[in-house]
Amino acid sequence: MANETMKIPQATAKRLPLYYRFLSNLHSSGKQRVSSAELSEAVKVDSATIRRDFSYFGALGKKGYGYNVNYLLSFFRKTLDQDELTKVALIGVGNLGTALLNYNFSKSNNTKIEVAFDVEESKIGTQVGDVKIHHMDDLEKVVRDEDIQVAILTIPSGAAQTITDRLVSANIKGILNFTPARLTVPPAIRIHHIDLAVELQSLIYFLKHYPISEEE
Ligand code: ATP
């Protein structure tokens, strides 16, 4: 499976969770097959791209039939490691951190925030949902003991690099960075940045400067 995953282009891999969520919903509603046009409308990816993406998965849609929902779902589950729980830690239980803990992710897939960390004494030992908040002093120990692989950073940006260095030394594999800080990590660690302020500004810029014409 790992080898099959390697062959999928990164742009395609990024769309997998999108396809996965939509197909799970279709499956729950009892649908057996789906056309690329239906998928395209639902996930807002053009149907030529969908057909090319799906051809990497060995899923060849038939004219007038479409794609088999069950086949695609089981493929995605394996590819996205949905059958294996990836343990996630959240660092910084402020406003955004609390929102993410309340949201938790297990509703849509097999990813779950297992533990949280903060420095604020009043928060240590309390829980948000079923997630316990630990002291930062225990970071390395808990991350190792619980075999946490991914960390979400919702701390002030000034603290981000120091905490990242500690996470790297505790063998974390990936970081989802919600702070505006640009982080330095060894090449083997994967970092994805989500800067909500930049995303919002960028959307507004595009609305103003690149309005979507009716024909597109
Ligand atoms: P709040 O309203 O709770 O202060 P916020 O999101 O507005 O939240 P931030 O200053 O961004 O506030 O801090 C987010 C969280 O990160 C807070 O709960 C804070 O206690 C925590 N925090 C700050 N510094 C660290 C650190 N070095 N390590 C871990 N957590 C930290």
PDB file of C-alpha atoms and ligand atoms in Angstrom:
ATOM      1  CA  MET A   1       0.000   0.000   0.000  1.00  0.00           C
ATOM      2  CA  ALA A   2       2.778   2.409   0.922  1.00  0.00           C
ATOM      3  CA  ASN A   3       4.264   1.956  -2.554  1.00  0.00           C
ATOM      4  CA  GLU A   4       0.947   2.582  -4.278  1.00  0.00           C
ATOM      5  CA  THR A   5       0.556   5.765  -2.256  1.00  0.00           C
ATOM      6  CA  MET A   6       4.012   6.939  -3.336  1.00  0.00           C
ATOM      7  CA  LYS A   7       2.977   6.944  -6.993  1.00  0.00           C
ATOM      8  CA  ILE A   8       0.057   9.330  -6.506  1.00  0.00           C
ATOM      9  CA  PRO A   9       0.991  12.948  -7.339  1.00  0.00           C
ATOM     10  CA  GLN A  10       0.883  15.320  -4.373  1.00  0.00           C
ATOM     11  CA  ALA A  11      -1.906  17.438  -5.889  1.00  0.00           C
ATOM     12  CA  THR A  12      -4.038  14.304  -6.225  1.00  0.00           C
ATOM     13  CA  ALA A  13      -3.186  13.156  -2.692  1.00  0.00           C
ATOM     14  CA  LYS A  14      -4.364  16.510  -1.341  1.00  0.00           C
ATOM     15  CA  ARG A  15      -7.811  15.963  -2.870  1.00  0.00           C
ATOM     16  CA  LEU A  16      -8.212  12.474  -1.364  1.00  0.00           C
ATOM     17  CA  PRO A  17      -9.784  13.605   1.941  1.00  0.00           C
ATOM     18  CA  LEU A  18     -12.294  15.674  -0.051  1.00  0.00           C
ATOM     19  CA  TYR A  19     -13.304  12.702  -2.191  1.00  0.00           C
ATOM     20  CA  TYR A  20     -13.299  10.457   0.861  1.00  0.00           C
ATOM     21  CA  ARG A  21     -15.727  12.608   2.820  1.00  0.00           C
ATOM     22  CA  PHE A  22     -18.166  12.951  -0.061  1.00  0.00           C
ATOM     23  CA  LEU A  23     -18.077   9.231  -0.897  1.00  0.00           C
ATOM     24  CA  SER A  24     -18.618   8.313   2.782  1.00  0.00           C
ATOM     25  CA  ASN A  25     -21.763  10.419   2.771  1.00  0.00           C
ATOM     26  CA  LEU A  26     -22.943   8.784  -0.453  1.00  0.00           C
ATOM     27  CA  HIS A  27     -22.239   5.361   1.012  1.00  0.00           C
ATOM     28  CA  SER A  28     -24.196   6.165   4.200  1.00  0.00           C
ATOM     29  CA  SER A  29     -27.158   7.200   2.097  1.00  0.00           C
ATOM     30  CA  GLY A  30     -27.038   3.817   0.329  1.00  0.00           C
ATOM     31  CA  LYS A  31     -25.711   4.975  -3.048  1.00  0.00           C
ATOM     32  CA  GLN A  32     -23.742   2.333  -4.991  1.00  0.00           C
ATOM     33  CA  ARG A  33     -22.324   4.364  -7.840  1.00  0.00           C
ATOM     34  CA  VAL A  34     -21.497   7.914  -8.754  1.00  0.00           C
ATOM     35  CA  SER A  35     -20.644   9.676 -11.997  1.00  0.00           C
ATOM     36  CA  SER A  36     -17.659  11.988 -12.359  1.00  0.00           C
ATOM     37  CA  ALA A  37     -20.103  14.816 -13.192  1.00  0.00           C
ATOM     38  CA  GLU A  38     -21.956  14.326  -9.863  1.00  0.00           C
ATOM     39  CA  LEU A  39     -18.669  14.178  -7.981  1.00  0.00           C
ATOM     40  CA  SER A  40     -17.397  17.231  -9.793  1.00  0.00           C
ATOM     41  CA  GLU A  41     -20.464  19.247  -8.827  1.00  0.00           C
ATOM     42  CA  ALA A  42     -20.233  18.148  -5.184  1.00  0.00           C
ATOM     43  CA  VAL A  43     -16.518  18.619  -4.521  1.00  0.00           C
ATOM     44  CA  LYS A  44     -16.010  21.506  -6.980  1.00  0.00           C
ATOM     45  CA  VAL A  45     -13.174  19.857  -8.866  1.00  0.00           C
ATOM     46  CA  ASP A  46     -13.507  19.651 -12.649  1.00  0.00           C
ATOM     47  CA  SER A  47     -14.463  16.227 -13.957  1.00  0.00           C
ATOM     48  CA  ALA A  48     -11.345  15.810 -16.143  1.00  0.00           C
ATOM     49  CA  THR A  49      -9.197  16.205 -13.006  1.00  0.00           C
ATOM     50  CA  ILE A  50     -11.390  13.719 -11.139  1.00  0.00           C
ATOM     51  CA  ARG A  51     -11.049  11.169 -13.933  1.00  0.00           C
ATOM     52  CA  ARG A  52      -7.273  11.622 -13.988  1.00  0.00           C
ATOM     53  CA  ASP A  53      -7.061  11.387 -10.163  1.00  0.00           C
ATOM     54  CA  PHE A  54      -9.182   8.237 -10.098  1.00  0.00           C
ATOM     55  CA  SER A  55      -7.125   6.601 -12.823  1.00  0.00           C
ATOM     56  CA  TYR A  56      -4.178   6.625 -10.362  1.00  0.00           C
ATOM     57  CA  PHE A  57      -6.308   4.532  -7.993  1.00  0.00           C
ATOM     58  CA  GLY A  58      -7.043   1.953 -10.677  1.00  0.00           C
ATOM     59  CA  ALA A  59     -10.673   3.105 -10.651  1.00  0.00           C
ATOM     60  CA  LEU A  60     -11.830   3.343 -14.234  1.00  0.00           C
ATOM     61  CA  GLY A  61     -15.320   4.734 -14.512  1.00  0.00           C
ATOM     62  CA  LYS A  62     -17.594   3.118 -17.074  1.00  0.00           C
ATOM     63  CA  LYS A  63     -19.642   5.258 -19.426  1.00  0.00           C
ATOM     64  CA  GLY A  64     -23.257   5.360 -18.277  1.00  0.00           C
ATOM     65  CA  TYR A  65     -22.349   3.627 -15.014  1.00  0.00           C
ATOM     66  CA  GLY A  66     -19.850   5.863 -13.231  1.00  0.00           C
ATOM     67  CA  TYR A  67     -17.677   4.733 -10.339  1.00  0.00           C
ATOM     68  CA  ASN A  68     -18.311   2.034  -7.789  1.00  0.00           C
ATOM     69  CA  VAL A  69     -18.676   3.804  -4.423  1.00  0.00           C
ATOM     70  CA  ASN A  70     -17.652   0.790  -2.309  1.00  0.00           C
ATOM     71  CA  TYR A  71     -14.476   0.154  -4.302  1.00  0.00           C
ATOM     72  CA  LEU A  72     -13.387   3.781  -4.059  1.00  0.00           C
ATOM     73  CA  LEU A  73     -14.167   3.987  -0.362  1.00  0.00           C
ATOM     74  CA  SER A  74     -12.151   0.920   0.567  1.00  0.00           C
ATOM     75  CA  PHE A  75      -9.265   2.224  -1.535  1.00  0.00           C
ATOM     76  CA  PHE A  76      -9.361   5.631   0.163  1.00  0.00           C
ATOM     77  CA  ARG A  77      -9.648   4.088   3.610  1.00  0.00           C
ATOM     78  CA  LYS A  78      -6.455   2.143   3.070  1.00  0.00           C
ATOM     79  CA  THR A  79      -4.619   4.983   1.345  1.00  0.00           C
ATOM     80  CA  LEU A  80      -5.525   7.547   3.959  1.00  0.00           C
ATOM     81  CA  ASP A  81      -4.791   5.048   6.739  1.00  0.00           C
ATOM     82  CA  GLN A  82      -8.373   5.411   7.905  1.00  0.00           C
ATOM     83  CA  ASP A  83      -8.159   1.942   9.410  1.00  0.00           C
ATOM     84  CA  GLU A  84      -5.304   3.020  11.656  1.00  0.00           C
ATOM     85  CA  LEU A  85      -5.881   5.705  14.232  1.00  0.00           C
ATOM     86  CA  THR A  86      -3.325   8.506  13.999  1.00  0.00           C
ATOM     87  CA  LYS A  87      -2.866  10.044  17.418  1.00  0.00           C
ATOM     88  CA  VAL A  88      -2.772  13.798  17.549  1.00  0.00           C
ATOM     89  CA  ALA A  89      -1.776  16.255  20.290  1.00  0.00           C
ATOM     90  CA  LEU A  90      -2.963  19.850  20.493  1.00  0.00           C
ATOM     91  CA  ILE A  91      -0.667  22.456  22.039  1.00  0.00           C
ATOM     92  CA  GLY A  92      -2.262  25.657  23.371  1.00  0.00           C
ATOM     93  CA  VAL A  93      -5.834  25.408  24.618  1.00  0.00           C
ATOM     94  CA  GLY A  94      -6.859  29.029  23.964  1.00  0.00           C
ATOM     95  CA  ASN A  95      -9.827  30.124  21.875  1.00  0.00           C
ATOM     96  CA  LEU A  96      -8.805  28.381  18.654  1.00  0.00           C
ATOM     97  CA  GLY A  97      -7.404  25.320  20.450  1.00  0.00           C
ATOM     98  CA  THR A  98     -10.623  24.886  22.427  1.00  0.00           C
ATOM     99  CA  ALA A  99     -12.684  25.179  19.253  1.00  0.00           C
ATOM    100  CA  LEU A 100     -10.597  22.450  17.580  1.00  0.00           C
ATOM    101  CA  LEU A 101     -10.888  20.199  20.645  1.00  0.00           C
ATOM    102  CA  ASN A 102     -14.661  20.624  20.672  1.00  0.00           C
ATOM    103  CA  TYR A 103     -14.815  19.956  16.952  1.00  0.00           C
ATOM    104  CA  ASN A 104     -12.564  16.910  17.207  1.00  0.00           C
ATOM    105  CA  PHE A 105     -12.054  15.070  13.974  1.00  0.00           C
ATOM    106  CA  SER A 106     -13.189  11.514  14.506  1.00  0.00           C
ATOM    107  CA  LYS A 107     -16.641  12.244  13.085  1.00  0.00           C
ATOM    108  CA  SER A 108     -15.247  12.440   9.569  1.00  0.00           C
ATOM    109  CA  ASN A 109     -12.316  10.014   9.806  1.00  0.00           C
ATOM    110  CA  ASN A 110     -10.035   8.065  12.081  1.00  0.00           C
ATOM    111  CA  THR A 111      -8.055  11.011  13.332  1.00  0.00           C
ATOM    112  CA  LYS A 112      -8.475  12.067  16.906  1.00  0.00           C
ATOM    113  CA  ILE A 113      -6.909  14.592  19.237  1.00  0.00           C
ATOM    114  CA  GLU A 114      -5.870  12.383  22.150  1.00  0.00           C
ATOM    115  CA  VAL A 115      -4.153  14.880  24.448  1.00  0.00           C
ATOM    116  CA  ALA A 116      -3.742  18.610  24.882  1.00  0.00           C
ATOM    117  CA  PHE A 117      -1.075  20.789  26.530  1.00  0.00           C
ATOM    118  CA  ASP A 118      -0.931  24.272  27.981  1.00  0.00           C
ATOM    119  CA  VAL A 119       1.082  26.322  30.475  1.00  0.00           C
ATOM    120  CA  GLU A 120      -1.853  28.031  32.161  1.00  0.00           C
ATOM    121  CA  GLU A 121      -2.191  26.457  35.642  1.00  0.00           C
ATOM    122  CA  SER A 122      -5.976  26.906  35.771  1.00  0.00           C
ATOM    123  CA  LYS A 123      -6.347  24.738  32.635  1.00  0.00           C
ATOM    124  CA  ILE A 124      -4.007  21.876  33.635  1.00  0.00           C
ATOM    125  CA  GLY A 125      -5.840  18.699  34.637  1.00  0.00           C
ATOM    126  CA  THR A 126      -9.182  19.913  33.202  1.00  0.00           C
ATOM    127  CA  GLN A 127     -10.777  18.395  30.112  1.00  0.00           C
ATOM    128  CA  VAL A 128     -12.352  19.709  26.926  1.00  0.00           C
ATOM    129  CA  GLY A 129     -14.777  17.013  25.814  1.00  0.00           C
ATOM    130  CA  ASP A 130     -12.887  13.826  26.655  1.00  0.00           C
ATOM    131  CA  VAL A 131      -9.443  15.325  26.038  1.00  0.00           C
ATOM    132  CA  LYS A 132      -7.288  15.961  29.097  1.00  0.00           C
ATOM    133  CA  ILE A 133      -5.046  19.037  29.309  1.00  0.00           C
ATOM    134  CA  HIS A 134      -1.502  18.260  30.455  1.00  0.00           C
ATOM    135  CA  HIS A 135       1.254  20.606  31.578  1.00  0.00           C
ATOM    136  CA  MET A 136       3.895  21.496  29.000  1.00  0.00           C
ATOM    137  CA  ASP A 137       6.524  20.085  31.364  1.00  0.00           C
ATOM    138  CA  ASP A 138       5.134  16.620  30.568  1.00  0.00           C
ATOM    139  CA  LEU A 139       5.155  17.112  26.771  1.00  0.00           C
ATOM    140  CA  GLU A 140       8.006  14.749  25.841  1.00  0.00           C
ATOM    141  CA  LYS A 141       6.901  12.024  28.245  1.00  0.00           C
ATOM    142  CA  VAL A 142       3.231  12.010  27.181  1.00  0.00           C
ATOM    143  CA  VAL A 143       4.051  12.236  23.459  1.00  0.00           C
ATOM    144  CA  ARG A 144       6.364   9.224  23.718  1.00  0.00           C
ATOM    145  CA  ASP A 145       4.158   7.175  26.060  1.00  0.00           C
ATOM    146  CA  GLU A 146       1.015   7.723  23.974  1.00  0.00           C
ATOM    147  CA  ASP A 147       2.858   7.342  20.653  1.00  0.00           C
ATOM    148  CA  ILE A 148       1.578  10.678  19.371  1.00  0.00           C
ATOM    149  CA  GLN A 149       2.592  11.285  15.747  1.00  0.00           C
ATOM    150  CA  VAL A 150       1.065  14.620  14.869  1.00  0.00           C
ATOM    151  CA  ALA A 151       0.836  17.929  16.748  1.00  0.00           C
ATOM    152  CA  ILE A 152      -1.469  20.877  16.175  1.00  0.00           C
ATOM    153  CA  LEU A 153      -0.009  24.234  17.234  1.00  0.00           C
ATOM    154  CA  THR A 154      -2.500  26.816  18.517  1.00  0.00           C
ATOM    155  CA  ILE A 155      -0.092  28.703  20.785  1.00  0.00           C
ATOM    156  CA  PRO A 156       1.124  32.313  20.470  1.00  0.00           C
ATOM    157  CA  SER A 157       3.568  32.480  17.546  1.00  0.00           C
ATOM    158  CA  GLY A 158       6.472  33.532  19.797  1.00  0.00           C
ATOM    159  CA  ALA A 159       6.412  30.120  21.477  1.00  0.00           C
ATOM    160  CA  ALA A 160       6.072  28.094  18.268  1.00  0.00           C
ATOM    161  CA  GLN A 161       9.722  27.386  17.364  1.00  0.00           C
ATOM    162  CA  THR A 162      10.782  26.321  20.867  1.00  0.00           C
ATOM    163  CA  ILE A 163       7.811  23.973  21.134  1.00  0.00           C
ATOM    164  CA  THR A 164       8.471  22.639  17.629  1.00  0.00           C
ATOM    165  CA  ASP A 165      12.062  21.788  18.621  1.00  0.00           C
ATOM    166  CA  ARG A 166      10.772  19.891  21.644  1.00  0.00           C
ATOM    167  CA  LEU A 167       8.218  18.013  19.522  1.00  0.00           C
ATOM    168  CA  VAL A 168      10.904  17.049  17.020  1.00  0.00           C
ATOM    169  CA  SER A 169      13.092  15.679  19.803  1.00  0.00           C
ATOM    170  CA  ALA A 170      10.072  13.696  21.060  1.00  0.00           C
ATOM    171  CA  ASN A 171       9.828  12.035  17.598  1.00  0.00           C
ATOM    172  CA  ILE A 172       6.715  13.716  16.249  1.00  0.00           C
ATOM    173  CA  LYS A 173       6.263  13.139  12.474  1.00  0.00           C
ATOM    174  CA  GLY A 174       4.024  16.010  11.395  1.00  0.00           C
ATOM    175  CA  ILE A 175       2.910  19.429  12.582  1.00  0.00           C
ATOM    176  CA  LEU A 176      -0.219  21.365  11.668  1.00  0.00           C
ATOM    177  CA  ASN A 177       0.806  24.935  12.391  1.00  0.00           C
ATOM    178  CA  PHE A 178      -2.016  27.407  12.999  1.00  0.00           C
ATOM    179  CA  THR A 179       0.394  30.124  14.142  1.00  0.00           C
ATOM    180  CA  PRO A 180       1.768  32.716  11.680  1.00  0.00           C
ATOM    181  CA  ALA A 181       5.352  31.666  12.625  1.00  0.00           C
ATOM    182  CA  ARG A 182       7.473  30.061   9.882  1.00  0.00           C
ATOM    183  CA  LEU A 183       9.059  27.047  11.516  1.00  0.00           C
ATOM    184  CA  THR A 184      12.399  25.372  10.926  1.00  0.00           C
ATOM    185  CA  VAL A 185      12.452  21.578  11.176  1.00  0.00           C
ATOM    186  CA  PRO A 186      14.662  18.719   9.954  1.00  0.00           C
ATOM    187  CA  PRO A 187      13.768  17.513   6.414  1.00  0.00           C
ATOM    188  CA  ALA A 188      12.068  14.347   7.683  1.00  0.00           C
ATOM    189  CA  ILE A 189       9.363  16.309   9.524  1.00  0.00           C
ATOM    190  CA  ARG A 190       6.347  17.486   7.561  1.00  0.00           C
ATOM    191  CA  ILE A 191       4.763  20.830   8.393  1.00  0.00           C
ATOM    192  CA  HIS A 192       1.484  22.172   7.032  1.00  0.00           C
ATOM    193  CA  HIS A 193       0.660  25.809   7.725  1.00  0.00           C
ATOM    194  CA  ILE A 194      -2.859  27.068   8.165  1.00  0.00           C
ATOM    195  CA  ASP A 195      -2.800  30.821   8.632  1.00  0.00           C
ATOM    196  CA  LEU A 196      -6.464  31.734   8.840  1.00  0.00           C
ATOM    197  CA  ALA A 197      -5.830  35.497   8.579  1.00  0.00           C
ATOM    198  CA  VAL A 198      -3.797  35.033   5.380  1.00  0.00           C
ATOM    199  CA  GLU A 199      -6.415  32.694   3.886  1.00  0.00           C
ATOM    200  CA  LEU A 200      -9.164  35.220   4.535  1.00  0.00           C
ATOM    201  CA  GLN A 201      -7.124  38.123   3.127  1.00  0.00           C
ATOM    202  CA  SER A 202      -6.249  36.067   0.086  1.00  0.00           C
ATOM    203  CA  LEU A 203      -9.910  35.193  -0.562  1.00  0.00           C
ATOM    204  CA  ILE A 204     -10.884  38.876  -0.315  1.00  0.00           C
ATOM    205  CA  TYR A 205      -8.004  39.876  -2.628  1.00  0.00           C
ATOM    206  CA  PHE A 206      -9.090  37.314  -5.208  1.00  0.00           C
ATOM    207  CA  LEU A 207     -12.717  38.428  -4.979  1.00  0.00           C
ATOM    208  CA  LYS A 208     -11.658  42.005  -5.710  1.00  0.00           C
ATOM    209  CA  HIS A 209      -9.032  41.390  -8.372  1.00  0.00           C
ATOM    210  CA  TYR A 210     -10.069  38.159 -10.070  1.00  0.00           C
ATOM    211  CA  PRO A 211     -13.865  38.081 -10.089  1.00  0.00           C
ATOM    212  CA  ILE A 212     -15.173  34.799 -11.473  1.00  0.00           C
ATOM    213  CA  SER A 213     -17.026  35.414 -14.709  1.00  0.00           C
ATOM    214  CA  GLU A 214     -20.317  33.627 -15.404  1.00  0.00           C
ATOM    215  CA  GLU A 215     -18.823  31.602 -18.301  1.00  0.00           C
ATOM    216  CA  GLU A 216     -16.114  29.942 -16.150  1.00  0.00           C
TER     217      GLU A 216
HETATM  218  P1  ATP B   1      -7.076  32.729  25.569  1.00  0.00           P
HETATM  219  O1  ATP B   1      -8.309  33.514  25.327  1.00  0.00           O
HETATM  220  O2  ATP B   1      -7.298  31.453  26.339  1.00  0.00           O
HETATM  221  O3  ATP B   1      -5.907  33.515  26.092  1.00  0.00           O
HETATM  222  P2  ATP B   1      -6.091  32.920  22.872  1.00  0.00           P
HETATM  223  O4  ATP B   1      -6.237  31.946  21.784  1.00  0.00           O
HETATM  224  O5  ATP B   1      -6.643  34.284  22.689  1.00  0.00           O
HETATM  225  O6  ATP B   1      -6.677  32.217  24.158  1.00  0.00           O
HETATM  226  P3  ATP B   1      -3.164  32.875  22.909  1.00  0.00           P
HETATM  227  O7  ATP B   1      -2.376  33.947  23.565  1.00  0.00           O
HETATM  228  O8  ATP B   1      -3.076  32.718  21.436  1.00  0.00           O
HETATM  229  O9  ATP B   1      -4.617  33.124  23.404  1.00  0.00           O
HETATM  230  O10 ATP B   1      -2.770  31.494  23.604  1.00  0.00           O
HETATM  231  C1  ATP B   1      -3.332  30.296  23.233  1.00  0.00           C
HETATM  232  C2  ATP B   1      -3.111  29.283  24.338  1.00  0.00           C
HETATM  233  O11 ATP B   1      -1.730  28.910  24.369  1.00  0.00           O
HETATM  234  C3  ATP B   1      -3.469  29.783  25.720  1.00  0.00           C
HETATM  235  O12 ATP B   1      -4.279  28.834  26.363  1.00  0.00           O
HETATM  236  C4  ATP B   1      -2.108  29.917  26.410  1.00  0.00           C
HETATM  237  O13 ATP B   1      -2.214  29.633  27.813  1.00  0.00           O
HETATM  238  C5  ATP B   1      -1.303  28.849  25.712  1.00  0.00           C
HETATM  239  N1  ATP B   1       0.144  29.073  25.756  1.00  0.00           N
HETATM  240  C6  ATP B   1       0.827  30.233  25.751  1.00  0.00           C
HETATM  241  N2  ATP B   1       2.163  30.006  25.762  1.00  0.00           N
HETATM  242  C7  ATP B   1       2.322  28.661  25.748  1.00  0.00           C
HETATM  243  C8  ATP B   1       3.450  27.787  25.760  1.00  0.00           C
HETATM  244  N3  ATP B   1       4.707  28.238  25.769  1.00  0.00           N
HETATM  245  N4  ATP B   1       3.214  26.464  25.758  1.00  0.00           N
HETATM  246  C9  ATP B   1       1.963  25.970  25.734  1.00  0.00           C
HETATM  247  N5  ATP B   1       0.869  26.733  25.751  1.00  0.00           N
HETATM  248  C10 ATP B   1       1.035  28.064  25.743  1.00  0.00           C
END
